[in-house]
Coordinates of C-alpha atoms and ligand atoms in Angstrom, one line a residue:
M1 CA 27.5 -20.5 1.6
S2 CA 25.0 -22.0 -1.4
S3 CA 26.1 -20.3 -4.9
Y4 CA 23.2 -18.2 -4.9
K5 CA 24.2 -16.6 -1.9
L6 CA 27.5 -15.9 -2.6
R7 CA 27.0 -14.6 -5.9
D8 CA 23.9 -12.5 -4.6
K9 CA 26.2 -11.1 -2.0
K10 CA 29.1 -10.1 -4.8
S11 CA 27.1 -8.1 -6.9
I12 CA 23.5 -7.1 -5.3
W13 CA 22.3 -3.8 -3.2
H14 CA 19.3 -5.3 -1.6
P15 CA 16.3 -2.7 -0.7
Y16 CA 15.9 -1.2 2.9
T17 CA 19.0 -3.0 3.9
Q18 CA 21.9 -2.6 5.9
M19 CA 24.3 -4.2 3.6
L20 CA 26.8 -4.1 6.0
N21 CA 25.5 -6.6 8.9
A22 CA 22.5 -8.0 6.4
A23 CA 22.0 -11.5 6.8
E24 CA 22.3 -13.9 3.8
H25 CA 19.6 -12.9 1.5
I26 CA 17.3 -16.7 1.3
P27 CA 17.6 -17.8 -2.3
I28 CA 14.0 -18.2 -3.5
V29 CA 13.6 -20.7 -6.4
R30 CA 9.7 -21.5 -6.3
A31 CA 6.3 -20.5 -5.3
A32 CA 2.8 -21.8 -5.1
G33 CA 0.0 -20.9 -3.3
S34 CA 0.3 -19.1 -0.1
K35 CA 4.0 -20.7 -0.2
L36 CA 7.7 -20.0 -1.4
Y37 CA 10.3 -22.6 -1.3
D38 CA 14.0 -21.7 -1.2
E39 CA 17.0 -23.8 -3.3
N40 CA 16.6 -26.6 -0.5
G41 CA 12.9 -27.2 -0.8
N42 CA 12.3 -24.9 2.7
S43 CA 8.7 -24.0 2.5
F44 CA 7.7 -20.4 3.9
I45 CA 4.1 -19.5 4.1
D46 CA 3.6 -16.0 2.6
A47 CA 2.0 -14.2 5.7
I48 CA 2.2 -11.2 4.4
S49 CA 1.7 -11.1 0.5
S50 CA 5.1 -10.3 -0.8
W51 CA 5.2 -7.2 0.5
W52 CA 1.2 -6.4 0.4
T53 CA 1.1 -7.5 -3.2
N54 CA -0.3 -10.9 -3.9
L55 CA -4.0 -11.7 -3.6
H56 CA -4.7 -14.9 -5.3
G57 CA -1.6 -17.2 -4.1
H58 CA 1.8 -17.3 -6.2
A59 CA 2.4 -18.9 -9.9
H60 CA -1.6 -18.7 -10.0
P61 CA -2.3 -20.8 -13.0
Y62 CA -5.2 -18.7 -14.5
I63 CA -2.8 -15.8 -14.5
A64 CA -0.2 -17.4 -15.5
K65 CA -1.6 -18.5 -18.6
A66 CA -2.9 -15.4 -19.2
I67 CA 0.3 -13.8 -19.2
S68 CA 2.1 -16.4 -21.8
E69 CA -0.5 -15.7 -24.2
Q70 CA -0.5 -12.3 -23.7
V71 CA 3.5 -12.4 -24.4
A72 CA 3.0 -14.3 -27.8
E73 CA 0.7 -11.8 -29.1
L74 CA 1.7 -8.3 -27.6
D75 CA 4.7 -7.6 -25.6
H76 CA 5.0 -3.9 -25.1
V77 CA 3.9 -1.0 -26.9
L78 CA 4.5 2.7 -26.2
F79 CA 1.8 4.3 -24.5
A80 CA 1.8 7.7 -26.6
G81 CA 0.3 8.0 -30.1
F82 CA -1.0 3.5 -29.5
T83 CA -2.5 2.0 -27.5
H84 CA -3.8 -1.3 -26.9
P85 CA -7.5 -4.1 -25.8
G86 CA -6.1 -4.8 -22.6
A87 CA -5.3 -1.3 -21.5
I88 CA -8.4 -0.3 -22.5
E89 CA -10.7 -3.0 -20.8
L90 CA -8.7 -2.8 -17.7
A91 CA -9.6 0.8 -17.1
E92 CA -13.1 0.3 -18.2
R93 CA -13.6 -2.5 -15.8
I94 CA -11.6 -1.0 -13.1
L95 CA -13.6 2.5 -13.6
K96 CA -16.5 0.3 -13.2
L97 CA -15.7 -0.9 -9.6
L98 CA -14.7 2.5 -8.5
P99 CA -16.8 5.3 -7.4
E100 CA -19.1 6.9 -9.7
N101 CA -17.2 10.3 -10.2
Q102 CA -13.9 8.6 -11.1
T103 CA -14.0 8.8 -15.1
K104 CA -10.3 8.6 -16.3
A105 CA -7.7 6.1 -15.7
F106 CA -3.8 7.2 -16.3
Y107 CA -1.4 4.3 -16.0
S108 CA 2.1 3.7 -14.6
D109 CA 4.1 1.3 -13.0
N110 CA 4.3 1.3 -9.6
G111 CA 2.5 2.7 -6.0
S112 CA 5.2 5.3 -6.4
T113 CA 4.4 6.9 -9.3
A114 CA 0.7 6.3 -9.0
V115 CA 1.1 8.7 -6.3
E116 CA 3.6 11.1 -7.9
V117 CA 0.7 11.1 -10.7
A118 CA -1.6 12.3 -8.3
L119 CA 0.5 14.8 -6.8
K120 CA 1.5 16.4 -10.3
M121 CA -2.0 16.3 -11.7
S122 CA -3.5 18.1 -8.5
I123 CA -0.8 20.7 -8.4
Q124 CA -1.5 20.8 -12.3
F125 CA -5.2 21.4 -12.1
W126 CA -4.7 24.5 -10.4
R127 CA -2.4 26.1 -12.2
N128 CA -4.2 25.4 -15.2
K129 CA -6.8 27.3 -13.5
G130 CA -4.6 30.2 -13.3
L131 CA -4.1 29.7 -9.5
R132 CA -1.1 28.7 -7.7
K133 CA -1.8 26.6 -4.8
N134 CA 1.4 24.8 -3.2
R135 CA 0.9 23.2 -0.4
I136 CA 0.2 19.7 0.4
L137 CA -2.2 18.6 3.1
A138 CA -1.1 14.8 5.0
F139 CA -1.4 12.8 7.7
E140 CA 1.3 12.2 10.3
N141 CA 3.4 9.3 9.8
A142 CA 1.9 8.4 6.3
Y143 CA 3.9 6.6 4.2
H144 CA 3.2 6.9 -0.1
G145 CA 6.3 5.9 -1.6
D146 CA 10.4 6.7 -1.8
T147 CA 10.2 8.7 -5.4
F148 CA 11.1 12.6 -4.2
G149 CA 7.0 13.5 -4.4
S150 CA 6.1 10.5 -3.0
M151 CA 8.5 11.0 0.1
S152 CA 7.7 14.3 0.5
V153 CA 4.2 13.6 1.1
S154 CA 5.2 10.7 3.8
G155 CA 5.6 11.3 7.7
R156 CA 9.6 12.3 7.6
G157 CA 11.5 10.5 9.9
A158 CA 14.5 7.8 9.4
F159 CA 13.4 6.7 6.0
N160 CA 13.6 10.3 4.4
R161 CA 15.7 12.0 6.7
P162 CA 18.6 12.5 3.9
F163 CA 16.7 14.0 1.4
N164 CA 14.8 16.4 3.8
D165 CA 16.4 19.9 2.3
Q166 CA 15.1 18.8 -0.9
L167 CA 11.8 17.7 0.3
F168 CA 8.8 19.8 -0.6
E169 CA 6.7 21.5 2.1
V170 CA 3.8 19.5 3.7
D171 CA 1.7 20.0 6.6
Y172 CA 0.4 17.0 8.5
I173 CA -3.1 16.2 10.6
P174 CA -2.9 13.4 12.7
I175 CA -5.3 10.1 11.6
P176 CA -8.7 10.3 13.1
R177 CA -7.8 7.7 15.5
E178 CA -11.0 6.6 17.3
D179 CA -12.7 9.3 19.9
R180 CA -10.0 11.5 18.5
E181 CA -11.7 12.5 15.2
H182 CA -12.2 15.7 16.3
I183 CA -8.5 16.6 17.0
S184 CA -7.8 15.4 13.4
L185 CA -10.9 17.4 12.0
L186 CA -10.2 20.7 14.1
A187 CA -6.4 20.5 12.7
M188 CA -7.7 20.4 9.4
Q189 CA -9.9 23.1 9.8
D190 CA -7.1 25.2 11.8
L191 CA -4.6 24.9 8.5
L192 CA -7.5 26.0 5.9
T193 CA -8.0 28.7 7.7
K194 CA -4.9 29.9 8.6
R195 CA -3.0 29.4 4.7
K196 CA -6.5 29.9 2.7
E197 CA -6.6 28.9 -0.9
E198 CA -2.9 27.7 -0.3
Y199 CA -4.0 23.9 -0.7
A200 CA -3.9 21.7 -3.7
C201 CA -5.1 18.5 -2.2
F202 CA -4.7 16.1 0.8
I203 CA -3.9 12.7 0.0
F204 CA -4.1 9.9 2.4
E205 CA -4.1 6.2 3.1
P206 CA -8.2 5.2 3.2
L207 CA -8.7 3.1 6.8
V208 CA -5.2 1.9 7.4
Q209 CA -2.2 3.3 7.1
G210 CA 0.3 0.5 6.3
A211 CA 4.1 1.0 6.8
A212 CA 3.1 3.6 10.0
G213 CA 2.5 0.3 11.9
M214 CA -1.3 -0.8 10.4
N215 CA -2.7 2.1 11.8
M216 CA -6.5 1.5 11.5
Y217 CA -8.9 4.1 11.5
Q218 CA -12.5 4.4 10.6
G219 CA -14.3 5.6 7.7
E220 CA -16.9 8.5 8.5
P221 CA -14.5 10.6 10.0
L222 CA -12.4 10.4 6.9
S223 CA -15.3 11.5 4.7
Q224 CA -15.7 14.5 7.3
L225 CA -12.2 15.7 6.3
I226 CA -12.9 15.2 2.6
S227 CA -16.2 16.9 2.8
V228 CA -14.1 20.1 4.2
C229 CA -11.4 19.9 1.6
R230 CA -14.3 20.1 -1.1
I231 CA -16.0 23.3 0.3
N232 CA -12.3 24.8 0.9
N233 CA -11.7 23.9 -2.8
V234 CA -8.6 21.3 -2.0
L235 CA -9.0 18.0 -4.3
T236 CA -8.4 15.1 -2.4
I237 CA -5.9 11.5 -3.1
A238 CA -7.1 8.3 -2.0
D239 CA -3.9 6.3 -1.5
E240 CA -4.9 2.4 -2.1
V241 CA -1.9 1.3 -3.3
M242 CA -2.1 -0.7 -0.3
T243 CA -5.6 -1.4 0.8
G244 CA -7.2 -1.4 -3.0
F245 CA -8.8 -4.9 -4.3
G246 CA -10.2 -6.3 -1.3
R247 CA -7.7 -5.6 1.5
T248 CA -10.1 -4.5 3.8
G249 CA -13.0 -6.2 3.0
D250 CA -14.9 -3.9 0.4
L251 CA -13.1 -3.9 -3.0
F252 CA -11.7 -0.5 -2.4
A253 CA -11.4 1.3 1.0
V254 CA -12.9 4.2 -0.9
D255 CA -16.3 2.0 -0.9
S256 CA -16.8 2.9 3.1
L257 CA -16.7 6.5 2.9
S258 CA -19.7 8.3 2.1
Q259 CA -17.8 11.2 0.5
K260 CA -15.4 10.2 -2.2
P261 CA -12.4 11.4 -3.1
D262 CA -10.9 13.2 -6.6
M263 CA -8.7 11.0 -7.6
I264 CA -7.3 7.2 -6.8
C265 CA -3.8 5.9 -6.8
L266 CA -3.6 1.9 -7.1
S267 CA -1.0 -0.6 -7.8
K268 CA 0.3 -3.6 -5.7
G269 CA -2.3 -5.9 -5.7
I270 CA -3.9 -4.7 -9.6
T271 CA -2.0 -7.4 -11.5
G272 CA -2.1 -10.2 -8.3
G273 CA 0.9 -9.2 -7.2
I274 CA 2.7 -10.8 -10.6
M275 CA 3.4 -7.7 -12.6
P276 CA 4.1 -3.8 -11.8
L277 CA 2.0 -1.6 -12.9
G278 CA 0.3 2.0 -11.5
L279 CA -2.9 3.1 -12.0
T280 CA -4.3 7.0 -11.4
T281 CA -8.0 7.4 -11.7
C282 CA -9.4 10.9 -11.5
S283 CA -12.8 12.7 -11.5
E284 CA -13.9 14.6 -15.4
N285 CA -13.8 17.9 -14.1
I286 CA -9.9 16.9 -13.5
Y287 CA -9.3 15.6 -16.7
E288 CA -11.3 18.5 -17.9
A289 CA -8.8 21.2 -16.2
F290 CA -5.9 19.9 -19.0
L291 CA -8.0 20.1 -21.9
S292 CA -6.7 23.4 -23.8
Q293 CA -5.2 24.8 -27.1
D294 CA -2.6 25.7 -25.0
L295 CA 0.4 22.9 -25.2
S296 CA 1.7 23.7 -21.8
K297 CA -1.6 22.6 -20.0
T298 CA -1.0 19.1 -21.0
F299 CA -0.1 16.7 -18.0
F300 CA 3.5 15.7 -19.2
H301 CA 4.1 12.6 -17.7
G302 CA 5.0 9.0 -18.7
H303 CA 6.8 5.9 -18.0
S304 CA 8.4 3.5 -20.4
Y305 CA 6.7 0.4 -19.3
T306 CA 3.0 2.9 -18.5
A307 CA 0.2 0.3 -19.2
N308 CA 2.1 -2.6 -20.8
P309 CA 0.3 -5.0 -21.9
I310 CA 1.2 -7.8 -19.6
A311 CA 0.8 -6.4 -17.0
C312 CA -2.6 -5.0 -17.7
R313 CA -3.4 -8.7 -19.0
A314 CA -2.2 -9.8 -15.7
A315 CA -4.6 -7.5 -13.9
L316 CA -6.9 -8.3 -15.9
A317 CA -6.6 -12.0 -15.0
S318 CA -6.4 -11.2 -11.4
L319 CA -9.7 -9.3 -12.0
D320 CA -11.7 -12.0 -12.6
L321 CA -10.2 -14.2 -9.7
L322 CA -11.0 -11.1 -7.6
L323 CA -15.0 -10.7 -8.8
D324 CA -15.6 -14.6 -8.6
P325 CA -17.9 -15.3 -5.6
V326 CA -15.2 -17.4 -4.5
C327 CA -12.5 -14.9 -3.3
T328 CA -15.5 -12.7 -1.5
Q329 CA -16.1 -15.7 0.3
N330 CA -12.0 -16.3 1.1
R331 CA -11.7 -12.8 2.2
N332 CA -14.6 -13.1 4.7
F333 CA -13.0 -16.3 5.7
I334 CA -10.1 -14.6 6.7
N335 CA -11.7 -11.8 8.6
Q336 CA -13.9 -14.2 10.5
K337 CA -10.5 -15.9 11.5
H338 CA -8.8 -13.1 12.1
L339 CA -11.5 -11.5 14.4
A340 CA -12.0 -15.0 16.5
F341 CA -7.9 -15.1 17.1
K342 CA -8.5 -11.3 18.0
Q343 CA -10.4 -12.5 20.9
T344 CA -7.5 -15.3 22.2
L345 CA -4.6 -12.5 21.7
Q346 CA -6.5 -9.7 23.8
D347 CA -6.3 -12.0 26.6
N348 CA -2.4 -12.5 26.3
G349 CA -0.8 -9.8 28.7
T350 CA 2.6 -9.5 26.5
I351 CA 0.4 -7.9 23.5
E352 CA -1.4 -4.6 22.8
N353 CA -3.4 -3.1 20.5
V354 CA -5.3 -5.7 18.4
R355 CA -7.1 -4.8 15.1
V356 CA -8.4 -5.9 12.4
T357 CA -9.6 -4.5 9.5
G358 CA -10.6 -6.7 6.2
T359 CA -8.0 -9.4 6.2
I360 CA -5.6 -7.4 7.7
L361 CA -4.9 -8.5 11.2
A362 CA -2.2 -6.0 13.4
F363 CA -0.7 -6.1 17.0
E364 CA 1.8 -4.7 19.0
L365 CA 4.2 -6.6 21.1
S366 CA 4.3 -4.3 24.5
G367 CA 7.7 -3.3 26.3
E368 CA 9.4 -0.2 27.5
E369 CA 10.8 0.8 24.1
A370 CA 8.4 2.7 21.8
T371 CA 6.6 1.3 19.4
G372 CA 7.9 1.6 16.0
Y373 CA 9.6 0.4 13.0
F374 CA 13.6 0.7 14.5
N375 CA 12.2 -1.2 17.8
S376 CA 15.1 -3.5 18.6
R377 CA 12.9 -6.6 18.6
R378 CA 12.3 -6.2 14.7
N379 CA 15.1 -8.5 14.0
Y380 CA 14.4 -11.2 16.5
I381 CA 10.3 -11.3 15.7
Y382 CA 11.5 -11.3 11.6
E383 CA 14.0 -14.8 12.5
Y384 CA 11.8 -16.7 14.7
F385 CA 9.1 -16.4 12.0
L386 CA 11.3 -17.9 9.3
D387 CA 12.7 -20.4 11.4
K388 CA 9.0 -21.5 11.8
G389 CA 8.5 -21.3 8.0
I390 CA 6.8 -18.4 7.9
L391 CA 7.5 -15.1 6.4
L392 CA 6.3 -12.5 8.4
R393 CA 8.0 -9.1 8.4
P394 CA 7.2 -6.7 11.4
L395 CA 7.2 -3.4 11.4
G396 CA 9.7 -2.8 14.7
N397 CA 7.5 -4.3 17.4
V398 CA 4.2 -4.3 15.4
V399 CA 3.9 -7.8 14.1
Y400 CA 0.8 -8.0 11.1
I401 CA -0.5 -10.9 9.0
M402 CA -1.9 -10.1 5.6
P403 CA -2.0 -13.4 3.6
P404 CA -3.1 -14.1 0.2
Y405 CA -6.8 -14.8 -0.4
S406 CA -6.1 -18.2 -1.3
I407 CA -4.5 -19.0 2.1
T408 CA -5.8 -22.5 3.7
G409 CA -7.7 -22.6 7.5
P410 CA -4.5 -24.8 8.6
E411 CA -1.7 -22.2 7.0
L412 CA -3.5 -19.3 9.1
D413 CA -3.6 -21.7 11.9
E414 CA 0.4 -22.5 12.1
I415 CA 0.8 -18.4 12.0
Y416 CA -1.6 -18.2 14.3
S417 CA 0.2 -20.9 16.3
A418 CA 3.3 -19.5 16.1
I419 CA 2.5 -16.0 17.0
L420 CA 0.8 -17.7 20.4
K421 CA 4.2 -19.6 21.4
L422 CA 6.3 -15.5 20.4
A423 CA 3.3 -14.2 22.9
S424 CA 4.4 -16.5 25.6
S425 CA 8.2 -16.7 25.3
P426 CA 10.8 -15.0 26.9
I427 CA 11.1 -12.0 24.1
A428 CA 7.7 -10.6 24.2
K429 CA 7.8 -10.3 28.3
S430 CA 11.6 -8.5 28.2
N431 CA 13.5 -6.0 26.2
I432 CA 16.3 -8.6 26.9
Y433 CA 17.2 -7.6 23.3
S434 CA 17.1 -3.9 23.4
Ligands
PLP1 C1 0.1 3.0 0.8 C2 1.5 3.5 -0.1 N1 1.4 4.0 -1.1 C3 2.8 4.1 -1.8 C4 3.3 3.1 -1.9 C5 4.9 3.0 -3.0 O1 4.7 1.6 -3.4 P1 5.5 0.7 -4.3 O2 6.2 0.4 -3.2 O3 5.0 0.1 -5.6 O4 6.3 2.3 -4.9 C6 3.2 2.3 -1.0 C7 4.0 1.1 -0.4 O5 4.2 0.3 0.2 C8 2.3 2.1 0.5 O6 2.0 1.3 1.1

């Protein structure tokens, strides 16, 4: 075992990892473009953008230069009583890109906290208006993060079971899958009729539910749900932590909606995947409900690293790259390659439910065992791709590609070819590992 591996084992407790029997963690010492390099010089194509964060490739020189200039200029300043040019410019630029109804930006430092902020804002919005609305609507199997509020609005399962007694009550409706849109609409209407005036907000991952297994659905039925919420005085929150900044094709998934949400949560790709940052935006009427001589109506929420200047500067540099026409071309290129590969995959008997939204391609390896995160073929699939120099972390038997936008054609082809080999291997055809 290398010295890094030994030292890691001795002192580190890794996320989402059963440490009793975890494989050795691979020490990564360098990254460039779509590739990560280990201590022995082996490379891995990052097919999942480092937990869905990276947009323009690793160690991008333009973002690296911006950060190094920033750190020498202004490293950090508390964000209550003080502000800084980077945070102002970033809020202005992002608000301009979001739907017109988004007028204020509230900073935090990761995806879960961006969601916490939106949930707290919605509940307090109604309190400040003298109304007690305590219930929340969400989609079944949603994933919104790992803090208590974001766990509460996520689907209930193994990830949050130990905390179930501590999570607040949420009512779930199914996502509006194709041909089942009416079920979702009826479920929402039913709940809103039964518990009139009790719902503070409806939170959703627009177009793609990530951790649930890259479940994809269309924008129009979601717009209908948003519209029903609006009629019933329920605030709507689009959790774009994963979908934001071009993943679904448009700059934001909400761009494809005819009805716009009241709040939007952003993180992950916001800095190009280089620094942690969270942002929750809201409409003017939400902001105004907190303006009062009565101090108790203040939004008392903040984090030490809220709007960190280095993170904001990384986000500004990432935005420059995102808005360059080359980036749009790259995203279209990935989308076209995925769509062509989808055709090839569809003819393969061991693969089911191939789907593409923007730069994301996903499918299931068929089999008798239920689809899901704990499907026993997960570890095999993960090791299989690592062995081929590809980092592709499946969600159980759901395999997906969500590459950095800078990925090259040959790199994508290498991933596709490894997928085709997997599809024709014994593991894809049987459940020998279950
Ligand atoms: C839709 C969505 N919301 C929130 C989160 C939580 O983000 P973070 O891991 O930065 O806390 C995630 C993370 O995967 C996510 O996919």
